[in-house]
PDB file of C-alpha atoms in Angstrom:
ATOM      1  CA  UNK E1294    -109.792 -58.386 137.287  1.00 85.00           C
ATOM      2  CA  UNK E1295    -107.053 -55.890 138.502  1.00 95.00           C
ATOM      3  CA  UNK E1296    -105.253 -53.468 136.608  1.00 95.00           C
ATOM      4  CA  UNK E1297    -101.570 -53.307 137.068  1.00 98.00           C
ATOM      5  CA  UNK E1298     -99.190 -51.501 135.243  1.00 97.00           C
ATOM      6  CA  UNK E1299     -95.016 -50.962 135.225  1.00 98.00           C
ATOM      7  CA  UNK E1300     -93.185 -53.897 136.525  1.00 98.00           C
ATOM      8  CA  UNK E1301     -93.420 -57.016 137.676  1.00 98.00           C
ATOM      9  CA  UNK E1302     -90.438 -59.154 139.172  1.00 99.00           C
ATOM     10  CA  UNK E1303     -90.011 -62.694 140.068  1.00 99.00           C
ATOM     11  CA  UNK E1304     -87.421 -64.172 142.011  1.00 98.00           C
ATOM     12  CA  UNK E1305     -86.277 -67.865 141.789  1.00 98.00           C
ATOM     13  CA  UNK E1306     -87.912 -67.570 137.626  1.00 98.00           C
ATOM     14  CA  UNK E1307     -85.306 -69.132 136.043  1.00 98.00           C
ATOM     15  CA  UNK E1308     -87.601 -72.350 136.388  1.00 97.00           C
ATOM     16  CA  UNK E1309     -90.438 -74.405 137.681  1.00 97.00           C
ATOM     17  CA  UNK E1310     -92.668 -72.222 139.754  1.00 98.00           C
ATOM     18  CA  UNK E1311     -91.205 -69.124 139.167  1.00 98.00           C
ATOM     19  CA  UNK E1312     -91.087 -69.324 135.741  1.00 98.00           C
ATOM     20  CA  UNK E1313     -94.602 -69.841 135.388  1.00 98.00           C
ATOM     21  CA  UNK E1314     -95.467 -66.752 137.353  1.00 98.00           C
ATOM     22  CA  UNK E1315     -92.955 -64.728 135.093  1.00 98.00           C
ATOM     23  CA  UNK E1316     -94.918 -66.186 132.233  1.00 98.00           C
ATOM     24  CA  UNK E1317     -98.473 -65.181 133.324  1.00 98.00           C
ATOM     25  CA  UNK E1318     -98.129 -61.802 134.649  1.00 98.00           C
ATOM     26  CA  UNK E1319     -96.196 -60.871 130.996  1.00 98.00           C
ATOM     27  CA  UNK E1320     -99.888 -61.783 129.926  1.00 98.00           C
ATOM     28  CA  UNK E1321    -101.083 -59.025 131.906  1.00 97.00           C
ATOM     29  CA  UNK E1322     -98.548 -56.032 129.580  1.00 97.00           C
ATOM     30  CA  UNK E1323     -96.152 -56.389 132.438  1.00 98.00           C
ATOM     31  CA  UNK E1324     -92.843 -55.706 132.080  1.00 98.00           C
ATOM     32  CA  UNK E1325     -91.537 -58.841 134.116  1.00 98.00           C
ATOM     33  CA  UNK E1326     -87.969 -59.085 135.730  1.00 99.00           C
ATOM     34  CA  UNK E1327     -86.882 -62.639 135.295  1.00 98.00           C
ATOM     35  CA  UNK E1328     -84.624 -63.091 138.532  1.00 98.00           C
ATOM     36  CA  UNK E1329     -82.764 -66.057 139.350  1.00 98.00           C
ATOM     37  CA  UNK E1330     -79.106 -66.597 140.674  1.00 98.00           C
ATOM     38  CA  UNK E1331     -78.867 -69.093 137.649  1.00 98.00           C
ATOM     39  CA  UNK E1332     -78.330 -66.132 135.320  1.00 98.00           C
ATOM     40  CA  UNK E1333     -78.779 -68.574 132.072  1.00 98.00           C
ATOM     41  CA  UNK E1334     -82.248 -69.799 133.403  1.00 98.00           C
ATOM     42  CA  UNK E1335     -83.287 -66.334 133.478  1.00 98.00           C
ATOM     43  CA  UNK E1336     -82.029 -65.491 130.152  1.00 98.00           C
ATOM     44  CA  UNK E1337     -84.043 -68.498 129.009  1.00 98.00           C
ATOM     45  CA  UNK E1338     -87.114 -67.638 130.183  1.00 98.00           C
ATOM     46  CA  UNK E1339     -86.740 -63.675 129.285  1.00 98.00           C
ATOM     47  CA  UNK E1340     -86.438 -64.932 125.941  1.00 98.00           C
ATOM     48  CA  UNK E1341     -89.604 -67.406 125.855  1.00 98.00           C
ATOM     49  CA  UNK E1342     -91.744 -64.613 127.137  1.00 98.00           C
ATOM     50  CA  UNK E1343     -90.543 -61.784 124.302  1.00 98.00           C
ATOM     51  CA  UNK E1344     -90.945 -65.000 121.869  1.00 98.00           C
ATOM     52  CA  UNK E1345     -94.372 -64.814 123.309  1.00 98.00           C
ATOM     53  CA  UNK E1346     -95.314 -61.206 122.789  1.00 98.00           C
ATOM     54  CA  UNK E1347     -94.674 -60.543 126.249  1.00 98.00           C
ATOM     55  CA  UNK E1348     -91.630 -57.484 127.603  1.00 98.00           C
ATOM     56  CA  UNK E1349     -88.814 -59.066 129.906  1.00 98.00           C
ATOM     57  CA  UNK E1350     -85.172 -58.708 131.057  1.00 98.00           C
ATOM     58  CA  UNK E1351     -83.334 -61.290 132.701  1.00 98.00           C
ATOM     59  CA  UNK E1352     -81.539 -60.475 136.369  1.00 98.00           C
ATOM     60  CA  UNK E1353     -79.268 -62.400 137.782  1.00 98.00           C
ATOM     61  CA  UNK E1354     -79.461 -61.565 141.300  1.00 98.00           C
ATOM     62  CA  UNK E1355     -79.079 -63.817 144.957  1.00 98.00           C
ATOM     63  CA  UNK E1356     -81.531 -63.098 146.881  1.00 98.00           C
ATOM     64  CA  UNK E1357     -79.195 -63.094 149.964  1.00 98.00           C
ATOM     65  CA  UNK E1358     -77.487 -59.893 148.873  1.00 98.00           C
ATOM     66  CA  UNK E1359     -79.939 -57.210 150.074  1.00 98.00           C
ATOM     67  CA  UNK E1360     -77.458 -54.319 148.008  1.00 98.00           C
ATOM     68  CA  UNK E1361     -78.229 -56.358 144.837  1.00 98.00           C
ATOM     69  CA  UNK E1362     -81.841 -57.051 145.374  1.00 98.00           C
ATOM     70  CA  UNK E1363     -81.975 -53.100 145.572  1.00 98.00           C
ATOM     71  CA  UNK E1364     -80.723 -52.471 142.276  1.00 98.00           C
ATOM     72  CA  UNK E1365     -82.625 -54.848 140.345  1.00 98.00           C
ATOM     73  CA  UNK E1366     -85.122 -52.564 142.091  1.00 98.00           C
ATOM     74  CA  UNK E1367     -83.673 -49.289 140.466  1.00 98.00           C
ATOM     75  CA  UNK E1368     -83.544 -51.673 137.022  1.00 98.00           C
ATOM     76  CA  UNK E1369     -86.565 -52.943 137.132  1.00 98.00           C
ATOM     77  CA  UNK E1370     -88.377 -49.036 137.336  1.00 98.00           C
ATOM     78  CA  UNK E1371     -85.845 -47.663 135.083  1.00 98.00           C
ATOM     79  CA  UNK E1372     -86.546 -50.436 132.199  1.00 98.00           C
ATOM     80  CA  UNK E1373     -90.619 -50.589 133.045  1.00 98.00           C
ATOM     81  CA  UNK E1374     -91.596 -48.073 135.415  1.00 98.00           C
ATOM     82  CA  UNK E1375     -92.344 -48.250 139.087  1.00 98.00           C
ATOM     83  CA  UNK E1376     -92.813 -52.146 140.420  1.00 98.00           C
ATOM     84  CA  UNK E1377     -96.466 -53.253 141.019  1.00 98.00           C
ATOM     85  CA  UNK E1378     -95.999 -56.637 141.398  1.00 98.00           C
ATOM     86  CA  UNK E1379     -93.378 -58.431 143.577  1.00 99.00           C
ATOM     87  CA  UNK E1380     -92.968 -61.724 143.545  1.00 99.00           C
ATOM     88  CA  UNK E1381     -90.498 -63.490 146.234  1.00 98.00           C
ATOM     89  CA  UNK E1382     -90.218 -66.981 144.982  1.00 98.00           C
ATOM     90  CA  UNK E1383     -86.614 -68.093 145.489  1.00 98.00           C
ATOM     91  CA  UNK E1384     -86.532 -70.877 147.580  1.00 97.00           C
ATOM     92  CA  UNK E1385     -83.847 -73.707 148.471  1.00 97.00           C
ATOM     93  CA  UNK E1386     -84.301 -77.402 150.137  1.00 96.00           C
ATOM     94  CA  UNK E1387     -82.153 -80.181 151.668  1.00 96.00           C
ATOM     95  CA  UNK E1388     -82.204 -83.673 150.567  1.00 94.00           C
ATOM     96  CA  UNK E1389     -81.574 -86.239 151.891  1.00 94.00           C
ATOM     97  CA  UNK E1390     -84.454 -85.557 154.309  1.00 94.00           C
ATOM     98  CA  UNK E1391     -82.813 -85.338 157.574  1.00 96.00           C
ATOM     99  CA  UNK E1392     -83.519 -85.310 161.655  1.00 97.00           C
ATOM    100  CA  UNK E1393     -83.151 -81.713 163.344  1.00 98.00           C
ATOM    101  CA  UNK E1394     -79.844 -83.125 165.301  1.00 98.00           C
ATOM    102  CA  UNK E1395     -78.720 -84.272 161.898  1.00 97.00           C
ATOM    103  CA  UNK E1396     -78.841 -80.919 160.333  1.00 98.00           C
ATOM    104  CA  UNK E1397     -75.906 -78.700 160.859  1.00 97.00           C
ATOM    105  CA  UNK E1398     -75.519 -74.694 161.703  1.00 97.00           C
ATOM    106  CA  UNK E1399     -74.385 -74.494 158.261  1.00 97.00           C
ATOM    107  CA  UNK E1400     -78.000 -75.985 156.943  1.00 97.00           C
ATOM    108  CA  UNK E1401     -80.129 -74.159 158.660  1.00 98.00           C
ATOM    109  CA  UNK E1402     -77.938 -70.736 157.979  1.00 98.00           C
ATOM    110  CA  UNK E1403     -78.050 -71.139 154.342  1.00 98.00           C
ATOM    111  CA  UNK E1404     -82.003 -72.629 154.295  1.00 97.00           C
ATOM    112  CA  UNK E1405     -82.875 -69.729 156.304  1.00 98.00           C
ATOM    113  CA  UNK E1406     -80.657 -66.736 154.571  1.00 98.00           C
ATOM    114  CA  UNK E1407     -82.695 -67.640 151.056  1.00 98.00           C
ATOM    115  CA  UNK E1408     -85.676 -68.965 152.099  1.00 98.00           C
ATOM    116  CA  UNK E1409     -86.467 -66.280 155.040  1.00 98.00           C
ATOM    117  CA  UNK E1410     -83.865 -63.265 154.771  1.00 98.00           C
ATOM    118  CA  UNK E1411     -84.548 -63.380 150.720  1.00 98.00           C
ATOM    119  CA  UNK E1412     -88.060 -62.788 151.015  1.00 98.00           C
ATOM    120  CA  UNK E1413     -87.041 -59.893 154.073  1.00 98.00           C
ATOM    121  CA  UNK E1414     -84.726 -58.529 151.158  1.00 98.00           C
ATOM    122  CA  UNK E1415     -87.453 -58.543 148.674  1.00 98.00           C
ATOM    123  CA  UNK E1416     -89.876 -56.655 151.099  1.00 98.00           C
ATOM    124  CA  UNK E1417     -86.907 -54.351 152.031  1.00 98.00           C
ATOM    125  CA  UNK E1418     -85.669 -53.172 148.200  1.00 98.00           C
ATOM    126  CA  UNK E1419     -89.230 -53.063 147.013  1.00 98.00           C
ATOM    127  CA  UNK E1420     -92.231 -52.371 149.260  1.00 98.00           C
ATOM    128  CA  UNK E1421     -91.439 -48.750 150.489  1.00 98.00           C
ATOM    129  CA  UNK E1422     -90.933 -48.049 146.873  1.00 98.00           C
ATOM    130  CA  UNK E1423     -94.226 -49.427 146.177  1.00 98.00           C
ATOM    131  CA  UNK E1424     -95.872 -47.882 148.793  1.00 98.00           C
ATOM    132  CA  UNK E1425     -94.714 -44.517 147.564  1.00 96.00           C
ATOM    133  CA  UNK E1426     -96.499 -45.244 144.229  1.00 94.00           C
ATOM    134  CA  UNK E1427    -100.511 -45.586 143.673  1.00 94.00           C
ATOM    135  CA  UNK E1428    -102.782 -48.113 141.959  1.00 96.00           C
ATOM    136  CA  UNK E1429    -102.680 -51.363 142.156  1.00 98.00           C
ATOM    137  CA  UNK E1430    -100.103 -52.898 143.893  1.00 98.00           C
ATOM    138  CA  UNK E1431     -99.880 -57.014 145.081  1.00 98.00           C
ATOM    139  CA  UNK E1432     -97.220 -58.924 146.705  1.00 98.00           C
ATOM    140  CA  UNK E1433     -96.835 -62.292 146.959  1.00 98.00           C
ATOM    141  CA  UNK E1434     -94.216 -64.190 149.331  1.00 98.00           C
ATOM    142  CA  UNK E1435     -93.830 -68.629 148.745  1.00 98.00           C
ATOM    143  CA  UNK E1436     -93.916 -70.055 151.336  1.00 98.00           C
ATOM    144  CA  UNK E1437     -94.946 -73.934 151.263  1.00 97.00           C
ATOM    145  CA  UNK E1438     -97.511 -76.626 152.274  1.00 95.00           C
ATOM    146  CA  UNK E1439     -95.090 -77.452 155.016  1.00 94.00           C
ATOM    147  CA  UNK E1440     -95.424 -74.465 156.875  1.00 95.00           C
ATOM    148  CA  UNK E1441     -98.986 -75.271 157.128  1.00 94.00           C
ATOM    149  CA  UNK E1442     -98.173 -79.228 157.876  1.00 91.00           C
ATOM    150  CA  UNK E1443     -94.845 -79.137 158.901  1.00 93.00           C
ATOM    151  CA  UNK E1444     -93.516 -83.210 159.328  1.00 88.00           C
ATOM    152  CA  UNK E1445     -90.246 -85.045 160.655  1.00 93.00           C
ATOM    153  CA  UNK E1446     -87.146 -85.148 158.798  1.00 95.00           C
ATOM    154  CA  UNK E1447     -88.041 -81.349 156.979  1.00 95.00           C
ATOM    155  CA  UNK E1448     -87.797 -79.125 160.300  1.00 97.00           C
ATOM    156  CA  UNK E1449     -85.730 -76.361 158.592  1.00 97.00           C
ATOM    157  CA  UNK E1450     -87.462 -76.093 155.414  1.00 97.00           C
ATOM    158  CA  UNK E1451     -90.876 -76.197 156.808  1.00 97.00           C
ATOM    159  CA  UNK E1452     -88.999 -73.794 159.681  1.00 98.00           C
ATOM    160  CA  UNK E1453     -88.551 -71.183 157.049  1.00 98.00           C
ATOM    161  CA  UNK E1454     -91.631 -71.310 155.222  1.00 98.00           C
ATOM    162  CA  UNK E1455     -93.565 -71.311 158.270  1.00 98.00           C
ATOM    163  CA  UNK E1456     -91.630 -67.580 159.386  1.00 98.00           C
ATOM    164  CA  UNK E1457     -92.813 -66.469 155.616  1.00 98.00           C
ATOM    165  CA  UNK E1458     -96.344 -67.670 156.699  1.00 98.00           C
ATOM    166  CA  UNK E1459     -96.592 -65.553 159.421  1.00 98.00           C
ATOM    167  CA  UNK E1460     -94.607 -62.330 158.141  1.00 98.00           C
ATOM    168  CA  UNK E1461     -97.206 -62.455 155.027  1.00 98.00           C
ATOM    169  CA  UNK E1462    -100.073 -62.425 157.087  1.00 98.00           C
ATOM    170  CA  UNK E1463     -98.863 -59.635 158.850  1.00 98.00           C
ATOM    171  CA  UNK E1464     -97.993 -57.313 156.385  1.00 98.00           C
ATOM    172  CA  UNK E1465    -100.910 -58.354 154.714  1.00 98.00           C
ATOM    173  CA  UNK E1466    -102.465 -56.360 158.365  1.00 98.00           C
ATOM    174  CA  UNK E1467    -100.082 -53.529 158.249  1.00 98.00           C
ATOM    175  CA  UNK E1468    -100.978 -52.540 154.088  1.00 98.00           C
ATOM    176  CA  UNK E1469    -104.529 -52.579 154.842  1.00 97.00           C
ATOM    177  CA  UNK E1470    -104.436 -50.106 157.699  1.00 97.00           C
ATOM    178  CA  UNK E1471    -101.504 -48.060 155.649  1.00 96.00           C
ATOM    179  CA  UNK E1472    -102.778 -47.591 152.104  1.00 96.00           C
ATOM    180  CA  UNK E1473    -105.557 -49.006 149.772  1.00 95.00           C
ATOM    181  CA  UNK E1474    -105.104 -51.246 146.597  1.00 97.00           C
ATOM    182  CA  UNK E1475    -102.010 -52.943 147.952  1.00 98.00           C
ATOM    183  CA  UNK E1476    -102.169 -56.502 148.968  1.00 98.00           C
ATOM    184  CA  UNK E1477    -100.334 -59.389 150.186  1.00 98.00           C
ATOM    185  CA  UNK E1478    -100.705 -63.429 149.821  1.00 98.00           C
ATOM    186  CA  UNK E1479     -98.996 -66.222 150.988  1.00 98.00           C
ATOM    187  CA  UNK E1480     -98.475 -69.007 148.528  1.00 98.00           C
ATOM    188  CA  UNK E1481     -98.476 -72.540 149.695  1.00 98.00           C
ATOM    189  CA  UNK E1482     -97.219 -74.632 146.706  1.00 97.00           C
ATOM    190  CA  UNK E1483     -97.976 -78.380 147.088  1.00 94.00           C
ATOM    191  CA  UNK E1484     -95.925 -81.268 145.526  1.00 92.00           C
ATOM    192  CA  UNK E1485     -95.305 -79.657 141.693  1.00 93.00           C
ATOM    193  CA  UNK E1486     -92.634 -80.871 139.667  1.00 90.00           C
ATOM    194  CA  UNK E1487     -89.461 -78.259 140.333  1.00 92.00           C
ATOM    195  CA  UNK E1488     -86.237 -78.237 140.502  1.00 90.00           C
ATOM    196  CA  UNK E1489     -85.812 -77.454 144.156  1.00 92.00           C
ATOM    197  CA  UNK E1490     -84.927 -80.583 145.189  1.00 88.00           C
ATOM    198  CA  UNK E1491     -81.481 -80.257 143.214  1.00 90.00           C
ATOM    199  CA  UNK E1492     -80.935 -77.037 145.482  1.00 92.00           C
ATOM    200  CA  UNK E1493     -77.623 -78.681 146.414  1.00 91.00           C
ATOM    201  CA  UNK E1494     -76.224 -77.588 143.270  1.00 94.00           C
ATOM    202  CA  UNK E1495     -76.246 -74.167 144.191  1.00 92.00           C
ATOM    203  CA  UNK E1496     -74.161 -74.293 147.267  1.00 93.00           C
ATOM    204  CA  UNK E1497     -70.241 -74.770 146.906  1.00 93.00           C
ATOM    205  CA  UNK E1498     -69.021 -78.405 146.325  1.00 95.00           C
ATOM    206  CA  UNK E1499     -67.115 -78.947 149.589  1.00 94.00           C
ATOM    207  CA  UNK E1500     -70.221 -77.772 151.539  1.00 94.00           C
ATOM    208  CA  UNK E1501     -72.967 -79.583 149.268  1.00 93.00           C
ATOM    209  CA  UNK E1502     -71.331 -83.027 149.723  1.00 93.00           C
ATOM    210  CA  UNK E1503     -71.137 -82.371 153.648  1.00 93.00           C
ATOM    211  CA  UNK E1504     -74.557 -81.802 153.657  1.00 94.00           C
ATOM    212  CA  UNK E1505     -75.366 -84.542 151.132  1.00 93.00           C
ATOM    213  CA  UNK E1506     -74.092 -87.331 153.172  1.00 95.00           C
ATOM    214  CA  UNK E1507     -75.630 -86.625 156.456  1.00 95.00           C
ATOM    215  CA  UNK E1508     -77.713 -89.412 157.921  1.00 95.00           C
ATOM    216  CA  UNK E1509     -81.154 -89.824 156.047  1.00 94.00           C
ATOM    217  CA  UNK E1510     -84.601 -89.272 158.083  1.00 94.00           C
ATOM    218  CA  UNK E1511     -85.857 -92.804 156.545  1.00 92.00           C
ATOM    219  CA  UNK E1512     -82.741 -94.707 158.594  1.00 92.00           C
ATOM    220  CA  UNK E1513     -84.177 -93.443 161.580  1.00 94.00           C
ATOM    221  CA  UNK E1514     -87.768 -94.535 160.492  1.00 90.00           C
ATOM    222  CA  UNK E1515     -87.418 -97.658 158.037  1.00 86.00           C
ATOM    223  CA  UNK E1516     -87.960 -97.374 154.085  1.00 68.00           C
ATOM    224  CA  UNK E1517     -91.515 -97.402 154.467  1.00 52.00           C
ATOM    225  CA  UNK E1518     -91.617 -93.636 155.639  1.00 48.00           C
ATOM    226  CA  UNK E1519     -89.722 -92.684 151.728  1.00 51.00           C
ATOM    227  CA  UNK E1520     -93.672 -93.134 150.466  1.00 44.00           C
ATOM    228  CA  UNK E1521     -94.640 -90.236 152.706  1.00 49.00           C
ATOM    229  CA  UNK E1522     -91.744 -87.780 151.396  1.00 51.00           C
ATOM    230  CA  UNK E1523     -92.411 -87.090 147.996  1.00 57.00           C
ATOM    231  CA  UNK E1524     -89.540 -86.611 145.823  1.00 63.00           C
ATOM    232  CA  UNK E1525     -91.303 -84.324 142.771  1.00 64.00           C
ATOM    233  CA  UNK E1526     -88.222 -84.623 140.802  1.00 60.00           C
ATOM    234  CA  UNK E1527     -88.336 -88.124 140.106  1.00 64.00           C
ATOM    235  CA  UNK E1528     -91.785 -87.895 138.626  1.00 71.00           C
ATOM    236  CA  UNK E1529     -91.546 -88.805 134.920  1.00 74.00           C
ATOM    237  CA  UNK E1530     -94.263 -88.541 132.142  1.00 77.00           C
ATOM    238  CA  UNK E1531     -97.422 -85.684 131.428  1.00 86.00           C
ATOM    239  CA  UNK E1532     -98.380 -84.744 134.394  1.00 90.00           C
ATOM    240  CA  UNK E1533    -101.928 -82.645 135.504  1.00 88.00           C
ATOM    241  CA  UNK E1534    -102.316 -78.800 135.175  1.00 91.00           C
ATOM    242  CA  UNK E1535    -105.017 -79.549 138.059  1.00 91.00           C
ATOM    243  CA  UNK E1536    -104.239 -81.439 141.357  1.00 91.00           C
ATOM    244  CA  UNK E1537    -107.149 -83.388 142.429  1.00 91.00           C
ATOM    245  CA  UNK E1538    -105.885 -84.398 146.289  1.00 92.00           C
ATOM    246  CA  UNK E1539    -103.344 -82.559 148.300  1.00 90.00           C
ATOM    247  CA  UNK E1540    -101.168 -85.493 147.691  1.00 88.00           C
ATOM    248  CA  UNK E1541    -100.791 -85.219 143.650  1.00 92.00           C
ATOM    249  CA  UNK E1542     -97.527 -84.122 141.653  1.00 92.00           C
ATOM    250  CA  UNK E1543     -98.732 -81.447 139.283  1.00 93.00           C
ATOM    251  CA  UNK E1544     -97.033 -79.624 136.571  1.00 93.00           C
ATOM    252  CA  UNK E1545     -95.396 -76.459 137.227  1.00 95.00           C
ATOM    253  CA  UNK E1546     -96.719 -74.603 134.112  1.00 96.00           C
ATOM    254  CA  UNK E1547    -100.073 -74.967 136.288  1.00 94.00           C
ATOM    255  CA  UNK E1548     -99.354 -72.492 138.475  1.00 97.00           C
ATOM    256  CA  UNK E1549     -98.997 -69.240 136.956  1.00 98.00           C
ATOM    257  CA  UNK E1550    -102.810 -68.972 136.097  1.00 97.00           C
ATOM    258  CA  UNK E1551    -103.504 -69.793 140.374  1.00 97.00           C
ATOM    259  CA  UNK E1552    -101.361 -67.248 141.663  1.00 98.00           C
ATOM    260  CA  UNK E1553    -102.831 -64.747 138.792  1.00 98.00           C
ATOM    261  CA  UNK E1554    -106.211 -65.912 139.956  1.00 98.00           C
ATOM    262  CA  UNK E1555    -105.700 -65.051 143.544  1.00 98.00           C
ATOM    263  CA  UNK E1556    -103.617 -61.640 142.809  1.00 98.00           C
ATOM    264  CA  UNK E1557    -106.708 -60.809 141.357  1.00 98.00           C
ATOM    265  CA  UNK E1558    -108.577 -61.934 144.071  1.00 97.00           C
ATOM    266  CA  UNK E1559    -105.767 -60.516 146.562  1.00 98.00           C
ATOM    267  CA  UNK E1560    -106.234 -63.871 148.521  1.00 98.00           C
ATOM    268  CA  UNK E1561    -104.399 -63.574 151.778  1.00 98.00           C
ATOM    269  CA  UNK E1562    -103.913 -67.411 150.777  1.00 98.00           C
ATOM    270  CA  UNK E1563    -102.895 -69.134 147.783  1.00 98.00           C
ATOM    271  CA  UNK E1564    -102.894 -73.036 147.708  1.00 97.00           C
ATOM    272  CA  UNK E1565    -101.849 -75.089 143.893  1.00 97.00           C
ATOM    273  CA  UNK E1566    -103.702 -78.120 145.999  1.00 95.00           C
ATOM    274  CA  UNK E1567    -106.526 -79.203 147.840  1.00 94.00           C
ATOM    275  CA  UNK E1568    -105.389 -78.348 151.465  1.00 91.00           C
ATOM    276  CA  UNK E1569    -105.276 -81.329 154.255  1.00 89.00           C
ATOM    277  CA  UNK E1570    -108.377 -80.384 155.925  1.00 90.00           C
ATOM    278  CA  UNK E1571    -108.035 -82.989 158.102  1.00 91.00           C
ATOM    279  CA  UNK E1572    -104.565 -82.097 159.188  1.00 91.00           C
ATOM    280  CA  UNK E1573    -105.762 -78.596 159.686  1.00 93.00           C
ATOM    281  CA  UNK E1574    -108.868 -79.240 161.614  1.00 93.00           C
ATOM    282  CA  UNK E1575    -106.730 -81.132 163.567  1.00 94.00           C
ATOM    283  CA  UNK E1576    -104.674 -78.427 164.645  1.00 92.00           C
ATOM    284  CA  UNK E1577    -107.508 -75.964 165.138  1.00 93.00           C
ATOM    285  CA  UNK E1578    -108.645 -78.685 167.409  1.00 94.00           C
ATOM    286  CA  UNK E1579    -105.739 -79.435 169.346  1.00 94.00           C
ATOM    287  CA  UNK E1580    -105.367 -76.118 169.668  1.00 93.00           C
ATOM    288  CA  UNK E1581    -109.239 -75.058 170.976  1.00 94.00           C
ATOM    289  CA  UNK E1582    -108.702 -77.459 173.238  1.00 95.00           C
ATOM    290  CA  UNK E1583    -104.901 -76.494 174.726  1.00 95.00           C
ATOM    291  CA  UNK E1584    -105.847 -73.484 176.600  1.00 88.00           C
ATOM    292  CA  UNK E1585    -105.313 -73.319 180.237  1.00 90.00           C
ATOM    293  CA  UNK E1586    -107.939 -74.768 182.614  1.00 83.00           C
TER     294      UNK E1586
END
């Protein structure tokens, strides 16, 4: 098990995943930095971890403000010393599911600025500063299973999760040849109960019932396709801790104790489900076998 010591801070931890990270790295005598743009959610969740025994502050911060993600940086090492932890977890969606030609400028500018340029802003306020510290020191950027899988009707989500992929991975490169005890993993949440997929509430009215009423991905391919896009927030009921195919809704208290497990690990990868090995090996062999001839 690592040691880590100051701060910790999570964006997007005002609920679901987030908040479940926020909760288990408190475990570890963190001081975590409860971030969300939803400044009551964070206030929630500050307060359920110091009901807990754990030390946290709430931040309300959007993640597409690069000056503001840089001082929650300066709060976050004034309140509980230098940040060892960084979590970017804020992340947005679009729903109705929707074709690429059905998704407007305005779609892909606001999935991208907090899905891509708030994990860039993350890396930006707090990794030099982290890299001028010592110890242990992890990083850990969401992506999603869709980067890995990307399908029809999700091309800008899985378009931005996919750039998070690959600018993980390469930091992960870049620490290991710079410094020692400073890692970096991807995390590729499967379906978990969240709140993501109300992201539409976050955007102004005018714009969130353009992009609402766009033409839905299943009119294009019949209702028998809405099976194969999971909706995770109309999931009712207990659900697992434990996901036993890369197809089941799990709870999003769950996954706290994973990413903990592979911080400790420092996992370049970190997957809440079985992965679709068949999907992959698919694509490894489609690849192999693309080269030129």
């Amino acid at each position: 098990m690592r040691s880590f010591t100051g701060s910790a801070v999570v964006t997007g931890a005002g609920s679901g995943i987030g908040r479940s990270i926020a909760h288990a790295l408190a475990t570890r005598g963190l001081g975590v930095v409860v971030a969300d743009v939803e400044l009551a959610a964070a206030e929630a969740v500050s307060s359920e971890i110091i009901a807990a025994g754990g030390r946290a502050i709430a931040n309300q911060v959007d993640v597409r403000d690069l000056a503001a993600m840089e001082a929650m940086a300066d709060r976050a090492e004034a309140e509980f010393g230098p940040t060892s932890v960084l979590v970017n977890n804020a992340g947005v969606t679009l729903r109705p599911f929707r074709a690429s030609w059905d998704t407007s400028y305005e779609d892909f500018r606001w999935m991208f600025d907090i899905n891509w340029w708030g994990v860039v802003h993350g890396h930006a306020a707090f990794v030099p500063r982290m890299l001028a510290g010592s110890g242990e020191r992890q990083v850990v950027n969401t992506a999603s299973t869709a980067a890995i899988h990307p399908f029809a009707g999700h091309s800008s989500y899985s378009a931005s999760k996919a750039a998070v992929d690959a600018f993980t991975i390469a930091v992960r490169a870049e620490l290991e040849v710079a410094t020692e005890g400073f890692g970096a993993s991807v995390l590729f949440p499967g379906p978990i109960k969240t709140r993501i997929t109300s992201s539409a509430r976050l955007r102004p009215t005018a714009e969130a019932d353009a992009s609402t009423s766009v033409k839905a991905w299943t009119e294009y391919t019949g209702d028998a396709a809405r099976s194969k896009l999971i909706e995770t927030a109309d999931v009712d009921g207990e659900l697992p801790h434990r996901a036993s195919n890369s197809s089941e809704i799990i709870d999003a208290d769950a996954v706290g104790k994973v990413v903990l497990d592979g911080i400790d690990r420092n996992q370049p990868y970190i997957l809440t489900h079985p992965p679709h090995g068949d999907r992959i090996t698919q694509r490894a062999d489609e690849l192999l076998a693309a080269g030129p001839r």
